[in-house]
PDB file of C-alpha atoms in Angstrom:
ATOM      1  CA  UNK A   2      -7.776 -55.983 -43.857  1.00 59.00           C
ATOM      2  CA  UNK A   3      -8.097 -59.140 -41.813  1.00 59.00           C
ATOM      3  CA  UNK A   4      -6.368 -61.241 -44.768  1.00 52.00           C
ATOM      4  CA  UNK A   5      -8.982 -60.603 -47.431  1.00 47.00           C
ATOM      5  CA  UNK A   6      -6.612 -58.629 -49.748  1.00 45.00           C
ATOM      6  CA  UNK A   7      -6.223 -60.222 -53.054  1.00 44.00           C
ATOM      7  CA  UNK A   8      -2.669 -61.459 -53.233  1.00 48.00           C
ATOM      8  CA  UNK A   9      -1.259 -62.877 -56.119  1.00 46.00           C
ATOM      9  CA  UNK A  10       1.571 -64.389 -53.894  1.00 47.00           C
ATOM     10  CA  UNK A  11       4.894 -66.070 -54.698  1.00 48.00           C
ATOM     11  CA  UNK A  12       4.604 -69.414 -56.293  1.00 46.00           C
ATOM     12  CA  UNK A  13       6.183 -72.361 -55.110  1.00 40.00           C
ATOM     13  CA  UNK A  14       9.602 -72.046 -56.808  1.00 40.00           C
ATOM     14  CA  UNK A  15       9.871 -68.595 -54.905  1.00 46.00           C
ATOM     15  CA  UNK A  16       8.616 -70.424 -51.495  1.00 45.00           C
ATOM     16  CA  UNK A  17      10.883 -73.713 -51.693  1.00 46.00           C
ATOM     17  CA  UNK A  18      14.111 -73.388 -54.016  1.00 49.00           C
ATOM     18  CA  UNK A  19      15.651 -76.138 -55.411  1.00 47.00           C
ATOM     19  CA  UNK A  20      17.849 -76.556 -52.336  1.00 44.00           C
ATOM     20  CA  UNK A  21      15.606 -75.945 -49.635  1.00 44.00           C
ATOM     21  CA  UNK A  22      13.218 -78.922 -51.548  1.00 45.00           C
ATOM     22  CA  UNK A  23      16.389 -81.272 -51.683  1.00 46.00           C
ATOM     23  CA  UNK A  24      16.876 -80.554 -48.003  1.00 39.00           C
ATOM     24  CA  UNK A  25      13.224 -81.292 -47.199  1.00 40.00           C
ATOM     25  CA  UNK A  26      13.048 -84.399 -49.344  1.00 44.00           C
ATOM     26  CA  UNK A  27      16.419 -85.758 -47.068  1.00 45.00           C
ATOM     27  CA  UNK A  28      14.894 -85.047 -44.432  1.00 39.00           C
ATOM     28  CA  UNK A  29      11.849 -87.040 -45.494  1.00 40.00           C
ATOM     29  CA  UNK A  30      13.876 -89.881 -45.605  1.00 45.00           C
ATOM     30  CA  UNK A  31      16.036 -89.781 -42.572  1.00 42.00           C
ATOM     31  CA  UNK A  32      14.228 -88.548 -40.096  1.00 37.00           C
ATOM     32  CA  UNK A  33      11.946 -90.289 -37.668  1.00 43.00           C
ATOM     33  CA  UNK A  34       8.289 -89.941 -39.043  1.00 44.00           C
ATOM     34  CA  UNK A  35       7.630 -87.532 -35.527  1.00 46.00           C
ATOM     35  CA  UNK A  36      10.277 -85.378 -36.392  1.00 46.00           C
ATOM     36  CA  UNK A  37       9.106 -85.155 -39.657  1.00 48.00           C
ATOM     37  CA  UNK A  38       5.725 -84.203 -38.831  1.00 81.00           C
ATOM     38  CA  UNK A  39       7.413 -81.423 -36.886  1.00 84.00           C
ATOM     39  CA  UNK A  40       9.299 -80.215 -40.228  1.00 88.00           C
ATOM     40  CA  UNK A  41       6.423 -80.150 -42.411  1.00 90.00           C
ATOM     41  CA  UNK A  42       4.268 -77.813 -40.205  1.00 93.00           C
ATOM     42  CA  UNK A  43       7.834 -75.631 -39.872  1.00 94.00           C
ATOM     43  CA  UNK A  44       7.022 -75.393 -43.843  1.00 94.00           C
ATOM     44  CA  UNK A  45       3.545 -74.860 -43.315  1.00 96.00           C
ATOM     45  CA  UNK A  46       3.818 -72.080 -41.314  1.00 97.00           C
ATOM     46  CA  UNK A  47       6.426 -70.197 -43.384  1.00 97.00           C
ATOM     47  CA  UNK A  48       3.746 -70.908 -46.665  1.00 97.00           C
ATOM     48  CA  UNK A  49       1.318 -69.512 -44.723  1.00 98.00           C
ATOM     49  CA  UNK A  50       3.025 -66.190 -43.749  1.00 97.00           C
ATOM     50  CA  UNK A  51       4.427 -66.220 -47.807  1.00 97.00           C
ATOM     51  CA  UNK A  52       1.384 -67.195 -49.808  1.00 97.00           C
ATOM     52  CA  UNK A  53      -1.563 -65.262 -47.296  1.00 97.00           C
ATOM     53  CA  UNK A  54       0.271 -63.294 -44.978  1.00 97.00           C
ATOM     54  CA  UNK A  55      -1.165 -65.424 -41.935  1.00 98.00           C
ATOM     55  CA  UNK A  56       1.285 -65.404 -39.366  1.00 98.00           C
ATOM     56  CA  UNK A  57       1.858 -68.351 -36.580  1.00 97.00           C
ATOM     57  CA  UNK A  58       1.967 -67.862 -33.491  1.00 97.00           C
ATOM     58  CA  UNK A  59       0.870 -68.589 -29.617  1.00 96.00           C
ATOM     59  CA  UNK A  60      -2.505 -66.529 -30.584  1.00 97.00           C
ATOM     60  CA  UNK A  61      -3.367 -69.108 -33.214  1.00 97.00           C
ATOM     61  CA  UNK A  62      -1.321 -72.389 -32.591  1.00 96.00           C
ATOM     62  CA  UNK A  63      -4.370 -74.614 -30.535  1.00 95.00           C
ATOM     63  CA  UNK A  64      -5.816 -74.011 -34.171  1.00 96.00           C
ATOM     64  CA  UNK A  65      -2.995 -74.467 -36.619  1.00 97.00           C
ATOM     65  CA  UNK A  66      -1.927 -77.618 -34.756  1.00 95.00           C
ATOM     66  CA  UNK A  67      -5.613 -79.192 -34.621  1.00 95.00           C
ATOM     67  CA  UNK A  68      -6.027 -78.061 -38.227  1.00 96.00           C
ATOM     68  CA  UNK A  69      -2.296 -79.575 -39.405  1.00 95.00           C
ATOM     69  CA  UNK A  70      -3.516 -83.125 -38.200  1.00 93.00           C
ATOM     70  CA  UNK A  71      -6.558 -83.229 -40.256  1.00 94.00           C
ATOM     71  CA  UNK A  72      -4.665 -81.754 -43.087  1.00 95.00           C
ATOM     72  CA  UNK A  73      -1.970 -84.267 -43.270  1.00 93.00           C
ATOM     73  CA  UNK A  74      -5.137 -87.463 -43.064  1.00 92.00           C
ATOM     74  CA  UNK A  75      -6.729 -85.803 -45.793  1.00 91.00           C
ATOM     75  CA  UNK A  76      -3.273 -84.629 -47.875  1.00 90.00           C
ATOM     76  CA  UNK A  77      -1.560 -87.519 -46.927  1.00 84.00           C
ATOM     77  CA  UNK A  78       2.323 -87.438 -48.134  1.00 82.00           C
ATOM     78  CA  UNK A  79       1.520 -83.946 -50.019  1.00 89.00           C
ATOM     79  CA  UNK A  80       0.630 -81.647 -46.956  1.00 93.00           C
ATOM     80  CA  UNK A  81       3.063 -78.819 -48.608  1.00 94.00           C
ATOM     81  CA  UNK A  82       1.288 -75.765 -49.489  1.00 96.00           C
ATOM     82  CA  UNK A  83       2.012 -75.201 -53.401  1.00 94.00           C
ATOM     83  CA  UNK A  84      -0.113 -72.293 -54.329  1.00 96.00           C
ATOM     84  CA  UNK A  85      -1.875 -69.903 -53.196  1.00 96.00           C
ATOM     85  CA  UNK A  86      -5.382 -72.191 -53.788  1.00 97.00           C
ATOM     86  CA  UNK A  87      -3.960 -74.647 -51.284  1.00 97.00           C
ATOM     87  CA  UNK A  88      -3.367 -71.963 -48.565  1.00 97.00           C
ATOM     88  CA  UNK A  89      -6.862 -70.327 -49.166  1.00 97.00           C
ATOM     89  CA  UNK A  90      -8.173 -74.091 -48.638  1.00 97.00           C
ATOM     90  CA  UNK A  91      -6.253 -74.870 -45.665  1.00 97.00           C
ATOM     91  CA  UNK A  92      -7.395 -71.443 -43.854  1.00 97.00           C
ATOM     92  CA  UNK A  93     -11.018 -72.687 -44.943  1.00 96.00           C
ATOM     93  CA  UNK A  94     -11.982 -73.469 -41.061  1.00 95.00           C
ATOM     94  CA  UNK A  95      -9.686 -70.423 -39.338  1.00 97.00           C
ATOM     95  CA  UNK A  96     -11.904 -67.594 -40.070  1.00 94.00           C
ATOM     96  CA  UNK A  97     -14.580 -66.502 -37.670  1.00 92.00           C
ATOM     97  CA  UNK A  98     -18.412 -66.695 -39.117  1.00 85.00           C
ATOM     98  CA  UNK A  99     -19.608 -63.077 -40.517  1.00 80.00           C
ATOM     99  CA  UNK A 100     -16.085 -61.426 -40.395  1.00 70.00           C
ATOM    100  CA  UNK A 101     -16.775 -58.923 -42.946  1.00 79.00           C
ATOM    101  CA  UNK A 102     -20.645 -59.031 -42.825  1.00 92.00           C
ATOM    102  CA  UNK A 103     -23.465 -58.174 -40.069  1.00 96.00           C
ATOM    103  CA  UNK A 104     -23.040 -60.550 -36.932  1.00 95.00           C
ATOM    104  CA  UNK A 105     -26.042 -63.380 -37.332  1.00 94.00           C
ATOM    105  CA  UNK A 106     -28.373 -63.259 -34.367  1.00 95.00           C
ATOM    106  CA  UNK A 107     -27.745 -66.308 -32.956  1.00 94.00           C
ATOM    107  CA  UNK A 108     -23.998 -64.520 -32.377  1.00 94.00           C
ATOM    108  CA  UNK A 109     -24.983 -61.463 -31.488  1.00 95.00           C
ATOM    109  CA  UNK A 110     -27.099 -62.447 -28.685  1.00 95.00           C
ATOM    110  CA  UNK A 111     -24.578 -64.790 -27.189  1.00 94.00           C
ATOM    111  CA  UNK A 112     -22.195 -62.106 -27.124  1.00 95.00           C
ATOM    112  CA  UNK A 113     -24.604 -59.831 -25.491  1.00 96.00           C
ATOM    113  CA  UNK A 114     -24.903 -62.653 -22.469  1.00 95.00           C
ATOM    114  CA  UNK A 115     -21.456 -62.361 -21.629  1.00 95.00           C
ATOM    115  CA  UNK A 116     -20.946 -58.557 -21.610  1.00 96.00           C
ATOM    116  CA  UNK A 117     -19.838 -57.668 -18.192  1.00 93.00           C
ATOM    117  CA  UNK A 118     -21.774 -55.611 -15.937  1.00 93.00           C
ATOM    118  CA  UNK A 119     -19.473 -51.930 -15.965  1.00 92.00           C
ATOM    119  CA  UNK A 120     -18.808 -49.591 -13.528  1.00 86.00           C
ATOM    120  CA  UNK A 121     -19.476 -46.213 -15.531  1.00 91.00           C
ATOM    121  CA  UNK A 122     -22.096 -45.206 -18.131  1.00 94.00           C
ATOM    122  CA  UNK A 123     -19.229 -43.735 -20.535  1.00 96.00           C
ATOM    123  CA  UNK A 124     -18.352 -47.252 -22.236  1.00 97.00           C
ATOM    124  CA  UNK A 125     -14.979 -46.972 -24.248  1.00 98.00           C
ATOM    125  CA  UNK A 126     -14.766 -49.719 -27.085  1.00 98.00           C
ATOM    126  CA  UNK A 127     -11.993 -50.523 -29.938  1.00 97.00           C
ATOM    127  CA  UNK A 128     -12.473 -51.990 -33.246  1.00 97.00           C
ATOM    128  CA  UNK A 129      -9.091 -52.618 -34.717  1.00 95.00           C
ATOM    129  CA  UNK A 130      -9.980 -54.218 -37.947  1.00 93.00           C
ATOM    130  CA  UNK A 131     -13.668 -53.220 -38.978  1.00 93.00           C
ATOM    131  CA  UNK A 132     -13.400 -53.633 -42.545  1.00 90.00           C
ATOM    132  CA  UNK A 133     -15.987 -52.629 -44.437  1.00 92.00           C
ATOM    133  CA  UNK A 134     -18.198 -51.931 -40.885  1.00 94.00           C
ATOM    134  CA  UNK A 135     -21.023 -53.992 -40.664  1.00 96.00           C
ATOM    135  CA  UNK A 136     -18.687 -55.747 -37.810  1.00 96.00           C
ATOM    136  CA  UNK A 137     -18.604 -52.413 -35.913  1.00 97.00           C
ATOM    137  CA  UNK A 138     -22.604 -51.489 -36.811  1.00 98.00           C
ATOM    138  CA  UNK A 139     -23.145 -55.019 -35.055  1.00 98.00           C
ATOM    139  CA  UNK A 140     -20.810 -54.056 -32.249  1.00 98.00           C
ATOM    140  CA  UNK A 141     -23.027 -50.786 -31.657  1.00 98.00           C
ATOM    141  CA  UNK A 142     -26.910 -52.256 -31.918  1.00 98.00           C
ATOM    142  CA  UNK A 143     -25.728 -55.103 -29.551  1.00 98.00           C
ATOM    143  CA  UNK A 144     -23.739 -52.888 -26.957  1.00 98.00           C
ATOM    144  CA  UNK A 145     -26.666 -50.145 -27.070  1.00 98.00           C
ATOM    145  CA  UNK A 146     -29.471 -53.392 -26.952  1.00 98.00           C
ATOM    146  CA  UNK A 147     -26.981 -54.381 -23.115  1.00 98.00           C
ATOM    147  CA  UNK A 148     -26.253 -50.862 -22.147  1.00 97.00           C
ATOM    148  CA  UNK A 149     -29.281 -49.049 -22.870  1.00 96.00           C
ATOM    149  CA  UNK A 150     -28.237 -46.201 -20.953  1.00 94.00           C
ATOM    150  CA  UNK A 151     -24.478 -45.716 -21.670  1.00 95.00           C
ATOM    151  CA  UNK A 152     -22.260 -43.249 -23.864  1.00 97.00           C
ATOM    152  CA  UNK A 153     -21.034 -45.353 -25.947  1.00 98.00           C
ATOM    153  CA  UNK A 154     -18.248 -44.725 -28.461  1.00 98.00           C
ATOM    154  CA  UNK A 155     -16.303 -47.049 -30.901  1.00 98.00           C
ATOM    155  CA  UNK A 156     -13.357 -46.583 -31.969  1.00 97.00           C
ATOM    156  CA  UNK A 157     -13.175 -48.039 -35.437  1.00 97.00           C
ATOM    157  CA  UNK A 158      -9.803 -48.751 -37.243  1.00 95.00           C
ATOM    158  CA  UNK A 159      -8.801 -50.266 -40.457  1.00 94.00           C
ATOM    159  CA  UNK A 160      -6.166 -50.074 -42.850  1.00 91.00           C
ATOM    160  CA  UNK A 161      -8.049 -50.247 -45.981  1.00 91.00           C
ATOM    161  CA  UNK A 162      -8.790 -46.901 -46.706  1.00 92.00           C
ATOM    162  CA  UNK A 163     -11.363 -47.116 -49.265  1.00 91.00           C
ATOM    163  CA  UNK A 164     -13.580 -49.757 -46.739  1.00 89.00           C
ATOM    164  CA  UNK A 165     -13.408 -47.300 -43.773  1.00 92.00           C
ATOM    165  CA  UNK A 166     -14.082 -44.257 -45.815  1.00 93.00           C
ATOM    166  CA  UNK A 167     -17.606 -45.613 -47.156  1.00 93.00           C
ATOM    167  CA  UNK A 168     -18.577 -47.446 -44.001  1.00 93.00           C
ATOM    168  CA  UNK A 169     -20.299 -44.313 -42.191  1.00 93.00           C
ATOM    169  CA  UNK A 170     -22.807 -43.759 -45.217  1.00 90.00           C
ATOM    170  CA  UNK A 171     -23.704 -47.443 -45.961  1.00 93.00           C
ATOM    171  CA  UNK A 172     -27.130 -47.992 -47.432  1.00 95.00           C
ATOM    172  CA  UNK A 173     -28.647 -51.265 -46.788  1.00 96.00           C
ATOM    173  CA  UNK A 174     -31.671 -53.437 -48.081  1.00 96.00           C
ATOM    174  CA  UNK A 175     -33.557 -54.154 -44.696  1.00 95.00           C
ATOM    175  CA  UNK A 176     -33.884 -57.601 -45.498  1.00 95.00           C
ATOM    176  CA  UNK A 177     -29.680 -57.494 -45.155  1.00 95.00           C
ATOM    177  CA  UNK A 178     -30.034 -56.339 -42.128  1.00 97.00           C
ATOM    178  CA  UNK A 179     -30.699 -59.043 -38.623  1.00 97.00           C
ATOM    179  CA  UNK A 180     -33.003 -58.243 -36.669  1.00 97.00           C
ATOM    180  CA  UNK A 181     -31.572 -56.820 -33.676  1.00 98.00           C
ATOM    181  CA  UNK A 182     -30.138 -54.394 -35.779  1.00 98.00           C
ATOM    182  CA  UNK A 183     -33.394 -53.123 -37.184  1.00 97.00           C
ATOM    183  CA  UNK A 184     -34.632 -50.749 -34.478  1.00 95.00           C
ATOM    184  CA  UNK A 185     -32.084 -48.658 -35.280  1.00 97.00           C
ATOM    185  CA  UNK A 186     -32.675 -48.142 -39.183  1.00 97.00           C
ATOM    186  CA  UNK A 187     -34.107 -45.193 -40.656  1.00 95.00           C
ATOM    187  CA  UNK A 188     -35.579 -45.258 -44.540  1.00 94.00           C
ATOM    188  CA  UNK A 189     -33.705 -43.346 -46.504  1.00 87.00           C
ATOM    189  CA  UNK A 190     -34.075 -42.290 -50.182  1.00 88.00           C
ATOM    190  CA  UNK A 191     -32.130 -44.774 -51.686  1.00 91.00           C
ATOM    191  CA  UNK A 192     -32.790 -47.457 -49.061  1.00 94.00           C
ATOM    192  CA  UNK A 193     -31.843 -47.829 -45.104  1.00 97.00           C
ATOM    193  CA  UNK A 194     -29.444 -46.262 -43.439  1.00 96.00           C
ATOM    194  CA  UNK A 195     -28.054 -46.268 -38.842  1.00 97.00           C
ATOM    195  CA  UNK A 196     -29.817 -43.941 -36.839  1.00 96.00           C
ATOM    196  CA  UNK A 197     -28.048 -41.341 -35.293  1.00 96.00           C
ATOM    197  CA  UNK A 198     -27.518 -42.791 -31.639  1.00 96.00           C
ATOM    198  CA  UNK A 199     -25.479 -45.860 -34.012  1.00 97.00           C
ATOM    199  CA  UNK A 200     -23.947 -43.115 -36.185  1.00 96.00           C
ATOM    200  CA  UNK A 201     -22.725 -41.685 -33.537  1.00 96.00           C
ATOM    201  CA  UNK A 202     -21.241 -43.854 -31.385  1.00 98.00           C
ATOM    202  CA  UNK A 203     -18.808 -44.803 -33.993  1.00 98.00           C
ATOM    203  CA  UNK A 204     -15.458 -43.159 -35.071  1.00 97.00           C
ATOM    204  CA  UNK A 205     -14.434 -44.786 -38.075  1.00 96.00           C
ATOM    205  CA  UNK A 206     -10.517 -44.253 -38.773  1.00 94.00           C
ATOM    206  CA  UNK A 207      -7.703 -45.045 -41.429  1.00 93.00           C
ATOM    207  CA  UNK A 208      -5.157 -46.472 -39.141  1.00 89.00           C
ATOM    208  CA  UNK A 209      -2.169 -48.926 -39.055  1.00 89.00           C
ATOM    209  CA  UNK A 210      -2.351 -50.461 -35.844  1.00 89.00           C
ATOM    210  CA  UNK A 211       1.075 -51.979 -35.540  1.00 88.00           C
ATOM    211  CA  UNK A 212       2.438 -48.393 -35.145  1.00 86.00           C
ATOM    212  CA  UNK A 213       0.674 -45.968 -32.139  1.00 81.00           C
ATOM    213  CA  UNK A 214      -2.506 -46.418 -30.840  1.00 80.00           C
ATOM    214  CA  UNK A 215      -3.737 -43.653 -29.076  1.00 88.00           C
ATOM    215  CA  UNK A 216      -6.597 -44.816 -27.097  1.00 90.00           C
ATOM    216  CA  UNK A 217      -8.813 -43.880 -24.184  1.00 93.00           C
ATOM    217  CA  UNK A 218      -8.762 -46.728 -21.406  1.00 95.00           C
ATOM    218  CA  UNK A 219     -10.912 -49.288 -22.609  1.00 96.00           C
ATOM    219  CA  UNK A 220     -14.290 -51.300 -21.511  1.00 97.00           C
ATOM    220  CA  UNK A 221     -14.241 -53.883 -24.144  1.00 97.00           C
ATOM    221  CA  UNK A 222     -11.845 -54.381 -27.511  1.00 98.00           C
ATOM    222  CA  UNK A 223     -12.852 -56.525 -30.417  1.00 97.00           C
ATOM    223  CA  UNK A 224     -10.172 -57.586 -32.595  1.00 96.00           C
ATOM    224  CA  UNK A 225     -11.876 -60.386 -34.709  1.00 95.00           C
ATOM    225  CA  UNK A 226      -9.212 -62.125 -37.081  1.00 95.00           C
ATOM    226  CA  UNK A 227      -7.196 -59.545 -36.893  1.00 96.00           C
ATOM    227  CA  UNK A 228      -3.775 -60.258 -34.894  1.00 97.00           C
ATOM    228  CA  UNK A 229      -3.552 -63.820 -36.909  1.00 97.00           C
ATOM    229  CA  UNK A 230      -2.815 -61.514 -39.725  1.00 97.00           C
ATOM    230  CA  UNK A 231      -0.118 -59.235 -38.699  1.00 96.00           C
ATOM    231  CA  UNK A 232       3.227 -60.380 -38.388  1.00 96.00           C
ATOM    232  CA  UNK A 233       4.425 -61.606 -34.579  1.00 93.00           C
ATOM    233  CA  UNK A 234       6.129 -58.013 -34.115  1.00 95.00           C
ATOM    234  CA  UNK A 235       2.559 -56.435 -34.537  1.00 95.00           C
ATOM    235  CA  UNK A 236       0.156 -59.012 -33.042  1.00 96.00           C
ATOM    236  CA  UNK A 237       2.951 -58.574 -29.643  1.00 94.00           C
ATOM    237  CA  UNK A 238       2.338 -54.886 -29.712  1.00 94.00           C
ATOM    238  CA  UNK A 239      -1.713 -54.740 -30.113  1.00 95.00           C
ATOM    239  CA  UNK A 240      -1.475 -57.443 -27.142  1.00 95.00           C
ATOM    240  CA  UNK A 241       0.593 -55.020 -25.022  1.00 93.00           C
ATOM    241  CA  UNK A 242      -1.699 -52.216 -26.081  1.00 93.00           C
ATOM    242  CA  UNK A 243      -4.767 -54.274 -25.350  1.00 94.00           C
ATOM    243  CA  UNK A 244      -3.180 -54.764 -21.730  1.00 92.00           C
ATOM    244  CA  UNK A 245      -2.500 -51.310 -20.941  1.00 93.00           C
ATOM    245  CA  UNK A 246      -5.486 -49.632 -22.226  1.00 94.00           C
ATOM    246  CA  UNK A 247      -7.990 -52.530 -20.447  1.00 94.00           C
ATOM    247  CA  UNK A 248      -9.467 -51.428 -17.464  1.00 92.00           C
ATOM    248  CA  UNK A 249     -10.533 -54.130 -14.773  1.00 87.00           C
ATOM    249  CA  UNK A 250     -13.413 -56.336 -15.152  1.00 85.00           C
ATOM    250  CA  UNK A 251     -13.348 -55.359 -19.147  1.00 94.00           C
ATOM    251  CA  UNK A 252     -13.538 -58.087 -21.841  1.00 97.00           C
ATOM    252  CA  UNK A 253     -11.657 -58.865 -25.265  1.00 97.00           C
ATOM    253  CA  UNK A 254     -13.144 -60.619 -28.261  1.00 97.00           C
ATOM    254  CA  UNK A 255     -10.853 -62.252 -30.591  1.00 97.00           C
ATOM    255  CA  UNK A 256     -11.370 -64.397 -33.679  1.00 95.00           C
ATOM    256  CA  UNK A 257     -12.999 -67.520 -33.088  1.00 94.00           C
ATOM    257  CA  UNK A 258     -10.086 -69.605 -33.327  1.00 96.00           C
ATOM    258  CA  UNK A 259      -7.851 -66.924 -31.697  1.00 97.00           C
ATOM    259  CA  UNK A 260      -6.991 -66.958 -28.043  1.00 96.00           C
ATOM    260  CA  UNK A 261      -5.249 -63.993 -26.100  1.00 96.00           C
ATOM    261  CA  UNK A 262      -1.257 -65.468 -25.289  1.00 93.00           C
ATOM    262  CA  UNK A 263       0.419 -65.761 -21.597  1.00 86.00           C
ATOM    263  CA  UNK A 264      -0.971 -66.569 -18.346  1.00 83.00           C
ATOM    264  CA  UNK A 265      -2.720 -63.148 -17.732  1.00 89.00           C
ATOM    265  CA  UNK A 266      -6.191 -64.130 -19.560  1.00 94.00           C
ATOM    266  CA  UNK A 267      -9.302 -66.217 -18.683  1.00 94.00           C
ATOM    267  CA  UNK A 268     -11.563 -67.508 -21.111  1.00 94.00           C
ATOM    268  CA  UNK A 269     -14.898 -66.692 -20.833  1.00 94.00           C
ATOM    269  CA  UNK A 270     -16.150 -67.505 -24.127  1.00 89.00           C
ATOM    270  CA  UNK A 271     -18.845 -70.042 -25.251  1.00 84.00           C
ATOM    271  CA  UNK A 272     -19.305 -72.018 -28.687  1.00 79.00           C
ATOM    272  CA  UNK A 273     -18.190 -69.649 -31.234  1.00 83.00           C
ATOM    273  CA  UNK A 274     -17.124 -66.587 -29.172  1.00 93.00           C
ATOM    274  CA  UNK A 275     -13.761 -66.446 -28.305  1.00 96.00           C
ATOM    275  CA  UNK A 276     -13.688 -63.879 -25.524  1.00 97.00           C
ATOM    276  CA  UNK A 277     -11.196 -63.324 -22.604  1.00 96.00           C
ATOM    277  CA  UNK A 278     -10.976 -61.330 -19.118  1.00 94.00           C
ATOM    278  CA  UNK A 279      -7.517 -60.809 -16.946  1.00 89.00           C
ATOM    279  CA  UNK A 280      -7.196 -63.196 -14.926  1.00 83.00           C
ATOM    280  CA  UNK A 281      -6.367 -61.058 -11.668  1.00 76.00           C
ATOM    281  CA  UNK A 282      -9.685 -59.554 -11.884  1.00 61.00           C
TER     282      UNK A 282
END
């Protein structure tokens, strides 16, 4: 889930045959250096999708832009992605801080500033993407931590079945574990372990998201590095689920370097947090 599989990937030969590479060594030559530029970030992209299954698109293209510059000062004349080594290295600054660990503090908290103040106690959250589920477990502390008297319940869904089978019964070392996640530990035998008011406010599922989602209206959705990794086709229809399950004055959290598409969205994020409200609200 969110691009961490181990992927062998095609090698270059299989990304660039021998007459796509003459075509984009003529057009090295005879086209204007702008153009160009334009051509080798066409190739870029489609490595990207081939060798990591990262996908280009409006939600990601303030990033891949910003990050294609600095690639081509450091690369030079070799900004083609060969292997699967120079993909991995070129995605270096995309992914958000703690994706598949416990949120740090420092996050945490500022996410917990710019919650929005809801208009019923029964708070309705979705998780696409929760990995192994320390994401969601961080989700929970901080929502119960702003909303100390609402119903919460997560909806947790990945598509790596073995992560999201063991993420209810994780057993952590407490030292792991931030600190505004500690209140609600309990020792265990073999080490700690959520509390039952975490526990059960979250309904981890198996789940392809790209096909139904069948979801509750929603307070608040967060879909960290997830769309950037799901071909265009999918990352359209979690936006258009996102925007019919949404209720008013609700909030979306995306990947850091993620933004939510079309004129319908405001930002309302700060630093790392890459957050967004309608923009009609």
């Amino acid at each position: 889930s969110k691009g961490e599989e181990e992927d062998t990937g095609p090698n270059r030969a299989q990304i660039l045959d021998a007459p796509q590479q003459r075509y984009y060594e003529d057009v090295a030559e005879e086209v204007p250096s702008t153009a160009i530029s334009d051509t080798e970030l066409s190739f870029v992209k489609d490595q990207l999708a081939a060798l990591k299954k990262f996908y280009p698109s409006p939600v990601n293209d303030s990033w891949l832009r910003t990050r294609f510059s600095e690639w081509s000062t450091i690369r030079r004349s070799d900004v083609q992605l060969k292997n699967q080594a120079d993909a991995e290295t070129f995605l270096e600054t995309f992914h958000s801080p703690f994706g598949n660990g416990f949120w740090s503090s420092d996050f945490a908290y500022a996410l917990k500033g710019i919650l929005p103040d809801l208009s019923s106690n029964n708070i309705q959250v979705w998780n696409p993407g929760c990995g192994k589920g320390m994401e969601s477990f961080s989700l929970a502390c901080i929502l119960k931590l702003r909303y100390p008297d609402g119903h919460i319940k997560i909806w947790a869904n990945d598509s790596d079945i073995m992560a999201i089978a063991n993420a209810p019964n994780m057993v952590f070392e407490i030292k792991d574990v931030p600190d505004y996640c500690q209140t609600f530990l309990s020792k265990g035998r073999n080490g700690y372990v959520f509390n039952n008011s975490i526990k059960d406010s979250i309904v981890f599922e198996y789940h392809d998201v790209t096909i139904e989602n069948t979801l509750p209206e929603l307070d608040i959705v967060v879909a960290c590095d997830l769309l950037s990794f799901l071909p265009e086709k999918g990352q359209n229809k979690v936006i258009s689920d996102i925007g019919e399950k949404l209720k008013q004055k609700s909030i979306v959290l995306l990947g850091t370097n993620e933004i939510m598409p079309g004129g319908a969205w405001n930002s309302v994020g700060k630093e790392k947090i890459s957050a967004f409200v309608r923009s009609d609200v």
